[in-house]
Amino acid sequence: MGQQTMETQLDQTSFEALVASEVDGQIATDELSALAAQPQRWAATLHHMLDEIEDTLEAVARSDRYERNQALADLSEERAAVAAALQRVTGEDVELSDADSLGNGEGADAAAAASGEPEAELVQAPALQASWAPGEVVLWAGNPSALPAEREDLQRLIDEAGGSAIEWEKHKGAPLPSGDRAPAVSAPLTAALGWLVGVGAGQLALDAAPSVRWLGEVAAWATDLVAQGRMVPTLRRGGSATARGRQRSGSYVVQWIAAVVERERIRELSSRMPGPVRAFDPSTGPERMCRTVLNAAVDAVCSAGAARLVTAATPPVARSRRDVAEAVLAGLAGEAFAAAHGPATEVADDLRRWAAPVVGDGDVGLIVRLDPPEADGGWLLTVDATGVERQPVPVEQAVTASGAKAQRVEAQLRRLERLLPALGRTG
């Protein structure tokens, strides 16, 4: 049951991407079959997309930005496409409101007049928002009108999102464009990680704002990477230096980072990062923020697993390379240890060089293919390089080319030969 739940969690992002592809009319036959195998989930995802577009339409209609009319037109077209897809799946005929009346402001006025309520009563209810602070997840309540919500609203939204089991601490508040601060709470990522993975799986916080679901998607991706073994440890220095004996020493800590990360997926995630995610650090670019959150989530997953290991005792201060190596193995859960700067720096550099081929942008890669045995019983092994040309090319062709990519392919090939000694045989 646990394995099935994990697979569902990790597959949610891909499923939503397939649904979006079908809406756009750009989906392969086999992918369409995957959607058709889960009609209820398909319909629920379309309903969720439709709700998001409706919320955005209402927010844009109240704005006074010069591109408002164009945005309303684009959103209306997208909404119609999602509604048509929903009709194909369930036969449901979705009644859509008039986008023109929203754009002219007539829809809100008419609704207010019909209800007898003042227009202020039509302000959209606050939604649960999430922001990233170093090592923390900050939750707050906000709406497109940028009006501060009450703390009771925030607690209610957290309860509805299934996050009440986490020990949230009172936070100074999230900054709003009006200059006010929205009531907020925060928790370490290590404490909120399980809840975020559930959000990313589409099982929790279905009515939360896109910022919550975006962080959940990144958390689910991080667990996927760790499950595939796509992470490496690094050694980072922290704290101030102290003089002990003849060597200066300091505090060091092991941090895990993601490896073999798809560059295109990072860019796609960064392109749709909701603004509230960067509310406490607007100067950091979306792609850098995305990598930071992903690495922090990977570190949280690995640290939690390593904390279950039984490790040997280490010296109070690691003064040799061997002592530092043992301290690293004992500190895989992220516990800081003291070490002399000289040997600790050497070990950190060694780890950095060892991990360098798998923590870059990943613009080149290798595909290993083993064909069925031939008539003489021999197995044919071929290696193709990706990222050099538009299509994969034989590795022997890629390494003879000129340029930096050829050098990276050669470095990857050397690593592969150590993992697969059969490649070292002469043909």
PDB file of N, CA, C and O in Angstrom, residues 101-165:
ATOM      1  N   SER A 101     -18.237  40.971 -19.793  1.00  0.00           N
ATOM      2  CA  SER A 101     -18.817  41.692 -18.666  1.00  0.00           C
ATOM      3  C   SER A 101     -17.826  41.778 -17.519  1.00  0.00           C
ATOM      4  O   SER A 101     -17.779  42.768 -16.793  1.00  0.00           O
ATOM      5  N   LEU A 102     -16.987  40.724 -17.371  1.00  0.00           N
ATOM      6  CA  LEU A 102     -15.949  40.801 -16.340  1.00  0.00           C
ATOM      7  C   LEU A 102     -14.967  41.906 -16.684  1.00  0.00           C
ATOM      8  O   LEU A 102     -14.566  42.702 -15.844  1.00  0.00           O
ATOM      9  N   GLY A 103     -14.545  41.966 -17.955  1.00  0.00           N
ATOM     10  CA  GLY A 103     -13.568  42.966 -18.352  1.00  0.00           C
ATOM     11  C   GLY A 103     -14.083  44.372 -18.206  1.00  0.00           C
ATOM     12  O   GLY A 103     -13.338  45.292 -17.910  1.00  0.00           O
ATOM     13  N   ASN A 104     -15.387  44.590 -18.422  1.00  0.00           N
ATOM     14  CA  ASN A 104     -15.941  45.935 -18.318  1.00  0.00           C
ATOM     15  C   ASN A 104     -16.348  46.294 -16.900  1.00  0.00           C
ATOM     16  O   ASN A 104     -16.819  47.389 -16.650  1.00  0.00           O
ATOM     17  N   GLY A 105     -16.217  45.324 -16.016  1.00  0.00           N
ATOM     18  CA  GLY A 105     -16.589  45.585 -14.638  1.00  0.00           C
ATOM     19  C   GLY A 105     -18.068  45.480 -14.403  1.00  0.00           C
ATOM     20  O   GLY A 105     -18.543  45.755 -13.316  1.00  0.00           O
ATOM     21  N   GLU A 106     -18.884  45.068 -15.456  1.00  0.00           N
ATOM     22  CA  GLU A 106     -20.319  45.019 -15.302  1.00  0.00           C
ATOM     23  C   GLU A 106     -20.766  43.815 -14.504  1.00  0.00           C
ATOM     24  O   GLU A 106     -21.792  43.841 -13.840  1.00  0.00           O
ATOM     25  N   GLY A 107     -19.980  42.729 -14.560  1.00  0.00           N
ATOM     26  CA  GLY A 107     -20.383  41.521 -13.866  1.00  0.00           C
ATOM     27  C   GLY A 107     -20.447  41.731 -12.375  1.00  0.00           C
ATOM     28  O   GLY A 107     -21.409  41.336 -11.716  1.00  0.00           O
ATOM     29  N   ALA A 108     -19.428  42.381 -11.802  1.00  0.00           N
ATOM     30  CA  ALA A 108     -19.397  42.599 -10.359  1.00  0.00           C
ATOM     31  C   ALA A 108     -20.501  43.554  -9.944  1.00  0.00           C
ATOM     32  O   ALA A 108     -21.173  43.352  -8.927  1.00  0.00           O
ATOM     33  N   ASP A 109     -20.707  44.626 -10.763  1.00  0.00           N
ATOM     34  CA  ASP A 109     -21.747  45.583 -10.409  1.00  0.00           C
ATOM     35  C   ASP A 109     -23.125  44.943 -10.446  1.00  0.00           C
ATOM     36  O   ASP A 109     -23.973  45.176  -9.585  1.00  0.00           O
ATOM     37  N   ALA A 110     -23.383  44.113 -11.478  1.00  0.00           N
ATOM     38  CA  ALA A 110     -24.688  43.482 -11.593  1.00  0.00           C
ATOM     39  C   ALA A 110     -24.934  42.528 -10.443  1.00  0.00           C
ATOM     40  O   ALA A 110     -26.043  42.457  -9.898  1.00  0.00           O
ATOM     41  N   ALA A 111     -23.909  41.783 -10.069  1.00  0.00           N
ATOM     42  CA  ALA A 111     -24.063  40.837  -8.961  1.00  0.00           C
ATOM     43  C   ALA A 111     -24.333  41.585  -7.665  1.00  0.00           C
ATOM     44  O   ALA A 111     -25.157  41.159  -6.837  1.00  0.00           O
ATOM     45  N   ALA A 112     -23.657  42.716  -7.470  1.00  0.00           N
ATOM     46  CA  ALA A 112     -23.873  43.477  -6.242  1.00  0.00           C
ATOM     47  C   ALA A 112     -25.283  44.050  -6.204  1.00  0.00           C
ATOM     48  O   ALA A 112     -25.947  44.049  -5.160  1.00  0.00           O
ATOM     49  N   ALA A 113     -25.750  44.547  -7.360  1.00  0.00           N
ATOM     50  CA  ALA A 113     -27.085  45.129  -7.389  1.00  0.00           C
ATOM     51  C   ALA A 113     -28.148  44.071  -7.148  1.00  0.00           C
ATOM     52  O   ALA A 113     -29.149  44.300  -6.463  1.00  0.00           O
ATOM     53  N   ALA A 114     -27.953  42.876  -7.737  1.00  0.00           N
ATOM     54  CA  ALA A 114     -28.946  41.821  -7.577  1.00  0.00           C
ATOM     55  C   ALA A 114     -29.017  41.314  -6.149  1.00  0.00           C
ATOM     56  O   ALA A 114     -30.082  40.936  -5.658  1.00  0.00           O
ATOM     57  N   SER A 115     -27.887  41.293  -5.452  1.00  0.00           N
ATOM     58  CA  SER A 115     -27.875  40.754  -4.095  1.00  0.00           C
ATOM     59  C   SER A 115     -28.231  41.802  -3.056  1.00  0.00           C
ATOM     60  O   SER A 115     -28.529  41.471  -1.914  1.00  0.00           O
ATOM     61  N   GLY A 116     -28.167  43.073  -3.451  1.00  0.00           N
ATOM     62  CA  GLY A 116     -28.439  44.125  -2.484  1.00  0.00           C
ATOM     63  C   GLY A 116     -27.284  44.386  -1.546  1.00  0.00           C
ATOM     64  O   GLY A 116     -27.399  45.158  -0.597  1.00  0.00           O
ATOM     65  N   GLU A 117     -26.131  43.755  -1.797  1.00  0.00           N
ATOM     66  CA  GLU A 117     -24.961  43.937  -0.950  1.00  0.00           C
ATOM     67  C   GLU A 117     -24.043  44.971  -1.577  1.00  0.00           C
ATOM     68  O   GLU A 117     -23.977  45.108  -2.801  1.00  0.00           O
ATOM     69  N   PRO A 118     -23.279  45.697  -0.789  1.00  0.00           N
ATOM     70  CA  PRO A 118     -22.298  46.626  -1.352  1.00  0.00           C
ATOM     71  C   PRO A 118     -21.206  45.855  -2.087  1.00  0.00           C
ATOM     72  O   PRO A 118     -20.960  44.690  -1.815  1.00  0.00           O
ATOM     73  N   GLU A 119     -20.544  46.527  -3.018  1.00  0.00           N
ATOM     74  CA  GLU A 119     -19.547  45.865  -3.854  1.00  0.00           C
ATOM     75  C   GLU A 119     -18.412  45.287  -3.034  1.00  0.00           C
ATOM     76  O   GLU A 119     -17.802  44.294  -3.412  1.00  0.00           O
ATOM     77  N   ALA A 120     -18.076  45.888  -1.900  1.00  0.00           N
ATOM     78  CA  ALA A 120     -16.983  45.396  -1.072  1.00  0.00           C
ATOM     79  C   ALA A 120     -17.217  43.975  -0.612  1.00  0.00           C
ATOM     80  O   ALA A 120     -16.289  43.237  -0.321  1.00  0.00           O
ATOM     81  N   GLU A 121     -18.486  43.565  -0.537  1.00  0.00           N
ATOM     82  CA  GLU A 121     -18.790  42.215  -0.072  1.00  0.00           C
ATOM     83  C   GLU A 121     -18.416  41.160  -1.110  1.00  0.00           C
ATOM     84  O   GLU A 121     -18.426  39.978  -0.809  1.00  0.00           O
ATOM     85  N   LEU A 122     -18.113  41.605  -2.343  1.00  0.00           N
ATOM     86  CA  LEU A 122     -17.797  40.646  -3.385  1.00  0.00           C
ATOM     87  C   LEU A 122     -16.315  40.325  -3.461  1.00  0.00           C
ATOM     88  O   LEU A 122     -15.880  39.614  -4.353  1.00  0.00           O
ATOM     89  N   VAL A 123     -15.507  40.821  -2.540  1.00  0.00           N
ATOM     90  CA  VAL A 123     -14.077  40.540  -2.532  1.00  0.00           C
ATOM     91  C   VAL A 123     -13.858  39.044  -2.359  1.00  0.00           C
ATOM     92  O   VAL A 123     -14.487  38.403  -1.519  1.00  0.00           O
ATOM     93  N   GLN A 124     -12.968  38.508  -3.158  1.00  0.00           N
ATOM     94  CA  GLN A 124     -12.723  37.074  -3.120  1.00  0.00           C
ATOM     95  C   GLN A 124     -12.204  36.641  -1.754  1.00  0.00           C
ATOM     96  O   GLN A 124     -11.396  37.322  -1.124  1.00  0.00           O
ATOM     97  N   ALA A 125     -12.651  35.492  -1.289  1.00  0.00           N
ATOM     98  CA  ALA A 125     -12.224  34.977   0.007  1.00  0.00           C
ATOM     99  C   ALA A 125     -10.734  34.673  -0.023  1.00  0.00           C
ATOM    100  O   ALA A 125     -10.186  34.296  -1.058  1.00  0.00           O
ATOM    101  N   PRO A 126     -10.061  34.826   1.104  1.00  0.00           N
ATOM    102  CA  PRO A 126      -8.617  34.550   1.131  1.00  0.00           C
ATOM    103  C   PRO A 126      -8.329  33.073   0.882  1.00  0.00           C
ATOM    104  O   PRO A 126      -9.114  32.195   1.233  1.00  0.00           O
ATOM    105  N   ALA A 127      -7.187  32.813   0.267  1.00  0.00           N
ATOM    106  CA  ALA A 127      -6.737  31.450   0.002  1.00  0.00           C
ATOM    107  C   ALA A 127      -5.424  31.217   0.724  1.00  0.00           C
ATOM    108  O   ALA A 127      -4.693  32.159   1.051  1.00  0.00           O
ATOM    109  N   LEU A 128      -5.107  29.957   0.979  1.00  0.00           N
ATOM    110  CA  LEU A 128      -3.868  29.605   1.665  1.00  0.00           C
ATOM    111  C   LEU A 128      -2.691  29.794   0.712  1.00  0.00           C
ATOM    112  O   LEU A 128      -2.649  29.211  -0.366  1.00  0.00           O
ATOM    113  N   GLN A 129      -1.740  30.626   1.117  1.00  0.00           N
ATOM    114  CA  GLN A 129      -0.549  30.905   0.331  1.00  0.00           C
ATOM    115  C   GLN A 129       0.668  30.306   1.030  1.00  0.00           C
ATOM    116  O   GLN A 129       0.664  30.102   2.247  1.00  0.00           O
ATOM    117  N   ALA A 130       1.717  30.044   0.276  1.00  0.00           N
ATOM    118  CA  ALA A 130       2.959  29.516   0.842  1.00  0.00           C
ATOM    119  C   ALA A 130       4.141  30.279   0.264  1.00  0.00           C
ATOM    120  O   ALA A 130       4.177  30.575  -0.933  1.00  0.00           O
ATOM    121  N   SER A 131       5.084  30.603   1.126  1.00  0.00           N
ATOM    122  CA  SER A 131       6.307  31.293   0.708  1.00  0.00           C
ATOM    123  C   SER A 131       7.513  30.515   1.225  1.00  0.00           C
ATOM    124  O   SER A 131       7.411  29.769   2.201  1.00  0.00           O
ATOM    125  N   TRP A 132       8.636  30.730   0.562  1.00  0.00           N
ATOM    126  CA  TRP A 132       9.872  30.069   0.977  1.00  0.00           C
ATOM    127  C   TRP A 132      10.758  31.068   1.707  1.00  0.00           C
ATOM    128  O   TRP A 132      10.996  32.181   1.247  1.00  0.00           O
ATOM    129  N   ALA A 133      11.207  30.684   2.896  1.00  0.00           N
ATOM    130  CA  ALA A 133      12.236  31.396   3.627  1.00  0.00           C
ATOM    131  C   ALA A 133      13.354  30.387   3.846  1.00  0.00           C
ATOM    132  O   ALA A 133      13.101  29.176   3.814  1.00  0.00           O
ATOM    133  N   PRO A 134      14.592  30.826   4.049  1.00  0.00           N
ATOM    134  CA  PRO A 134      15.701  29.864   4.164  1.00  0.00           C
ATOM    135  C   PRO A 134      15.407  28.742   5.162  1.00  0.00           C
ATOM    136  O   PRO A 134      15.323  28.969   6.365  1.00  0.00           O
ATOM    137  N   GLY A 135      15.223  27.537   4.637  1.00  0.00           N
ATOM    138  CA  GLY A 135      14.987  26.378   5.483  1.00  0.00           C
ATOM    139  C   GLY A 135      13.592  26.268   6.052  1.00  0.00           C
ATOM    140  O   GLY A 135      13.309  25.345   6.813  1.00  0.00           O
ATOM    141  N   GLU A 136      12.696  27.194   5.682  1.00  0.00           N
ATOM    142  CA  GLU A 136      11.356  27.215   6.273  1.00  0.00           C
ATOM    143  C   GLU A 136      10.272  27.362   5.207  1.00  0.00           C
ATOM    144  O   GLU A 136      10.505  27.927   4.135  1.00  0.00           O
ATOM    145  N   VAL A 137       9.096  26.870   5.559  1.00  0.00           N
ATOM    146  CA  VAL A 137       7.889  27.095   4.763  1.00  0.00           C
ATOM    147  C   VAL A 137       6.993  28.035   5.551  1.00  0.00           C
ATOM    148  O   VAL A 137       6.701  27.778   6.724  1.00  0.00           O
ATOM    149  N   VAL A 138       6.588  29.121   4.932  1.00  0.00           N
ATOM    150  CA  VAL A 138       5.746  30.122   5.583  1.00  0.00           C
ATOM    151  C   VAL A 138       4.363  30.077   4.956  1.00  0.00           C
ATOM    152  O   VAL A 138       4.229  30.184   3.732  1.00  0.00           O
ATOM    153  N   LEU A 139       3.332  29.892   5.766  1.00  0.00           N
ATOM    154  CA  LEU A 139       1.948  29.878   5.290  1.00  0.00           C
ATOM    155  C   LEU A 139       1.246  31.148   5.726  1.00  0.00           C
ATOM    156  O   LEU A 139       1.424  31.618   6.858  1.00  0.00           O
ATOM    157  N   TRP A 140       0.433  31.693   4.846  1.00  0.00           N
ATOM    158  CA  TRP A 140      -0.337  32.884   5.159  1.00  0.00           C
ATOM    159  C   TRP A 140      -1.592  32.904   4.288  1.00  0.00           C
ATOM    160  O   TRP A 140      -1.722  32.130   3.347  1.00  0.00           O
ATOM    161  N   ALA A 141      -2.520  33.755   4.643  1.00  0.00           N
ATOM    162  CA  ALA A 141      -3.787  33.851   3.906  1.00  0.00           C
ATOM    163  C   ALA A 141      -3.794  35.142   3.102  1.00  0.00           C
ATOM    164  O   ALA A 141      -3.526  36.216   3.637  1.00  0.00           O
ATOM    165  N   GLY A 142      -4.096  35.025   1.813  1.00  0.00           N
ATOM    166  CA  GLY A 142      -4.129  36.210   0.961  1.00  0.00           C
ATOM    167  C   GLY A 142      -5.112  36.030  -0.170  1.00  0.00           C
ATOM    168  O   GLY A 142      -5.570  34.925  -0.451  1.00  0.00           O
ATOM    169  N   ASN A 143      -5.470  37.132  -0.832  1.00  0.00           N
ATOM    170  CA  ASN A 143      -6.374  37.100  -1.971  1.00  0.00           C
ATOM    171  C   ASN A 143      -5.935  38.130  -2.993  1.00  0.00           C
ATOM    172  O   ASN A 143      -5.083  38.967  -2.715  1.00  0.00           O
ATOM    173  N   PRO A 144      -6.479  38.087  -4.203  1.00  0.00           N
ATOM    174  CA  PRO A 144      -6.068  39.034  -5.243  1.00  0.00           C
ATOM    175  C   PRO A 144      -6.291  40.491  -4.874  1.00  0.00           C
ATOM    176  O   PRO A 144      -5.678  41.369  -5.468  1.00  0.00           O
ATOM    177  N   SER A 145      -7.172  40.775  -3.926  1.00  0.00           N
ATOM    178  CA  SER A 145      -7.419  42.160  -3.534  1.00  0.00           C
ATOM    179  C   SER A 145      -6.348  42.692  -2.604  1.00  0.00           C
ATOM    180  O   SER A 145      -6.367  43.865  -2.240  1.00  0.00           O
ATOM    181  N   ALA A 146      -5.408  41.809  -2.199  1.00  0.00           N
ATOM    182  CA  ALA A 146      -4.300  42.197  -1.333  1.00  0.00           C
ATOM    183  C   ALA A 146      -4.765  42.738   0.009  1.00  0.00           C
ATOM    184  O   ALA A 146      -4.118  43.582   0.604  1.00  0.00           O
ATOM    185  N   LEU A 147      -5.902  42.263   0.473  1.00  0.00           N
ATOM    186  CA  LEU A 147      -6.394  42.684   1.781  1.00  0.00           C
ATOM    187  C   LEU A 147      -5.934  41.693   2.844  1.00  0.00           C
ATOM    188  O   LEU A 147      -5.961  40.477   2.617  1.00  0.00           O
ATOM    189  N   PRO A 148      -5.479  42.171   3.998  1.00  0.00           N
ATOM    190  CA  PRO A 148      -5.027  41.247   5.043  1.00  0.00           C
ATOM    191  C   PRO A 148      -6.182  40.417   5.588  1.00  0.00           C
ATOM    192  O   PRO A 148      -7.290  40.911   5.778  1.00  0.00           O
ATOM    193  N   ALA A 149      -5.922  39.146   5.815  1.00  0.00           N
ATOM    194  CA  ALA A 149      -6.926  38.247   6.372  1.00  0.00           C
ATOM    195  C   ALA A 149      -6.753  38.169   7.889  1.00  0.00           C
ATOM    196  O   ALA A 149      -5.759  38.638   8.446  1.00  0.00           O
ATOM    197  N   GLU A 150      -7.723  37.597   8.531  1.00  0.00           N
ATOM    198  CA  GLU A 150      -7.654  37.407   9.975  1.00  0.00           C
ATOM    199  C   GLU A 150      -6.891  36.124  10.281  1.00  0.00           C
ATOM    200  O   GLU A 150      -6.842  35.198   9.485  1.00  0.00           O
ATOM    201  N   ARG A 151      -6.300  36.070  11.476  1.00  0.00           N
ATOM    202  CA  ARG A 151      -5.561  34.872  11.877  1.00  0.00           C
ATOM    203  C   ARG A 151      -6.480  33.659  11.960  1.00  0.00           C
ATOM    204  O   ARG A 151      -6.057  32.531  11.702  1.00  0.00           O
ATOM    205  N   GLU A 152      -7.754  33.901  12.302  1.00  0.00           N
ATOM    206  CA  GLU A 152      -8.700  32.781  12.343  1.00  0.00           C
ATOM    207  C   GLU A 152      -8.894  32.186  10.947  1.00  0.00           C
ATOM    208  O   GLU A 152      -9.039  30.974  10.784  1.00  0.00           O
ATOM    209  N   ASP A 153      -8.881  33.050   9.924  1.00  0.00           N
ATOM    210  CA  ASP A 153      -8.996  32.562   8.555  1.00  0.00           C
ATOM    211  C   ASP A 153      -7.811  31.670   8.197  1.00  0.00           C
ATOM    212  O   ASP A 153      -7.959  30.630   7.550  1.00  0.00           O
ATOM    213  N   LEU A 154      -6.616  32.088   8.625  1.00  0.00           N
ATOM    214  CA  LEU A 154      -5.416  31.312   8.325  1.00  0.00           C
ATOM    215  C   LEU A 154      -5.487  29.924   8.957  1.00  0.00           C
ATOM    216  O   LEU A 154      -5.210  28.912   8.295  1.00  0.00           O
ATOM    217  N   GLN A 155      -5.881  29.870  10.220  1.00  0.00           N
ATOM    218  CA  GLN A 155      -5.954  28.570  10.885  1.00  0.00           C
ATOM    219  C   GLN A 155      -7.002  27.671  10.228  1.00  0.00           C
ATOM    220  O   GLN A 155      -6.787  26.467  10.066  1.00  0.00           O
ATOM    221  N   ARG A 156      -8.107  28.263   9.833  1.00  0.00           N
ATOM    222  CA  ARG A 156      -9.143  27.475   9.172  1.00  0.00           C
ATOM    223  C   ARG A 156      -8.633  26.906   7.852  1.00  0.00           C
ATOM    224  O   ARG A 156      -8.868  25.729   7.532  1.00  0.00           O
ATOM    225  N   LEU A 157      -7.918  27.707   7.098  1.00  0.00           N
ATOM    226  CA  LEU A 157      -7.386  27.255   5.821  1.00  0.00           C
ATOM    227  C   LEU A 157      -6.351  26.152   5.999  1.00  0.00           C
ATOM    228  O   LEU A 157      -6.286  25.201   5.209  1.00  0.00           O
ATOM    229  N   ILE A 158      -5.531  26.266   7.032  1.00  0.00           N
ATOM    230  CA  ILE A 158      -4.529  25.232   7.307  1.00  0.00           C
ATOM    231  C   ILE A 158      -5.221  23.926   7.670  1.00  0.00           C
ATOM    232  O   ILE A 158      -4.835  22.839   7.211  1.00  0.00           O
ATOM    233  N   ASP A 159      -6.266  24.015   8.493  1.00  0.00           N
ATOM    234  CA  ASP A 159      -7.021  22.810   8.863  1.00  0.00           C
ATOM    235  C   ASP A 159      -7.642  22.159   7.631  1.00  0.00           C
ATOM    236  O   ASP A 159      -7.592  20.934   7.463  1.00  0.00           O
ATOM    237  N   GLU A 160      -8.221  22.980   6.759  1.00  0.00           N
ATOM    238  CA  GLU A 160      -8.863  22.441   5.557  1.00  0.00           C
ATOM    239  C   GLU A 160      -7.841  21.813   4.608  1.00  0.00           C
ATOM    240  O   GLU A 160      -8.165  20.883   3.862  1.00  0.00           O
ATOM    241  N   ALA A 161      -6.600  22.313   4.662  1.00  0.00           N
ATOM    242  CA  ALA A 161      -5.554  21.794   3.781  1.00  0.00           C
ATOM    243  C   ALA A 161      -4.866  20.567   4.353  1.00  0.00           C
ATOM    244  O   ALA A 161      -3.977  20.003   3.715  1.00  0.00           O
ATOM    245  N   GLY A 162      -5.255  20.140   5.542  1.00  0.00           N
ATOM    246  CA  GLY A 162      -4.661  18.952   6.141  1.00  0.00           C
ATOM    247  C   GLY A 162      -3.321  19.184   6.788  1.00  0.00           C
ATOM    248  O   GLY A 162      -2.565  18.234   7.022  1.00  0.00           O
ATOM    249  N   GLY A 163      -3.002  20.453   7.114  1.00  0.00           N
ATOM    250  CA  GLY A 163      -1.696  20.753   7.702  1.00  0.00           C
ATOM    251  C   GLY A 163      -1.712  21.040   9.184  1.00  0.00           C
ATOM    252  O   GLY A 163      -0.728  21.548   9.720  1.00  0.00           O
ATOM    253  N   SER A 164      -2.808  20.724   9.862  1.00  0.00           N
ATOM    254  CA  SER A 164      -2.922  21.072  11.278  1.00  0.00           C
ATOM    255  C   SER A 164      -2.027  20.223  12.174  1.00  0.00           C
ATOM    256  O   SER A 164      -1.750  20.605  13.308  1.00  0.00           O
ATOM    257  N   ALA A 165      -1.558  19.059  11.680  1.00  0.00           N
ATOM    258  CA  ALA A 165      -0.716  18.196  12.515  1.00  0.00           C
ATOM    259  C   ALA A 165       0.704  18.742  12.663  1.00  0.00           C
ATOM    260  O   ALA A 165       1.448  18.298  13.538  1.00  0.00           O
TER     261      ALA A 165
END
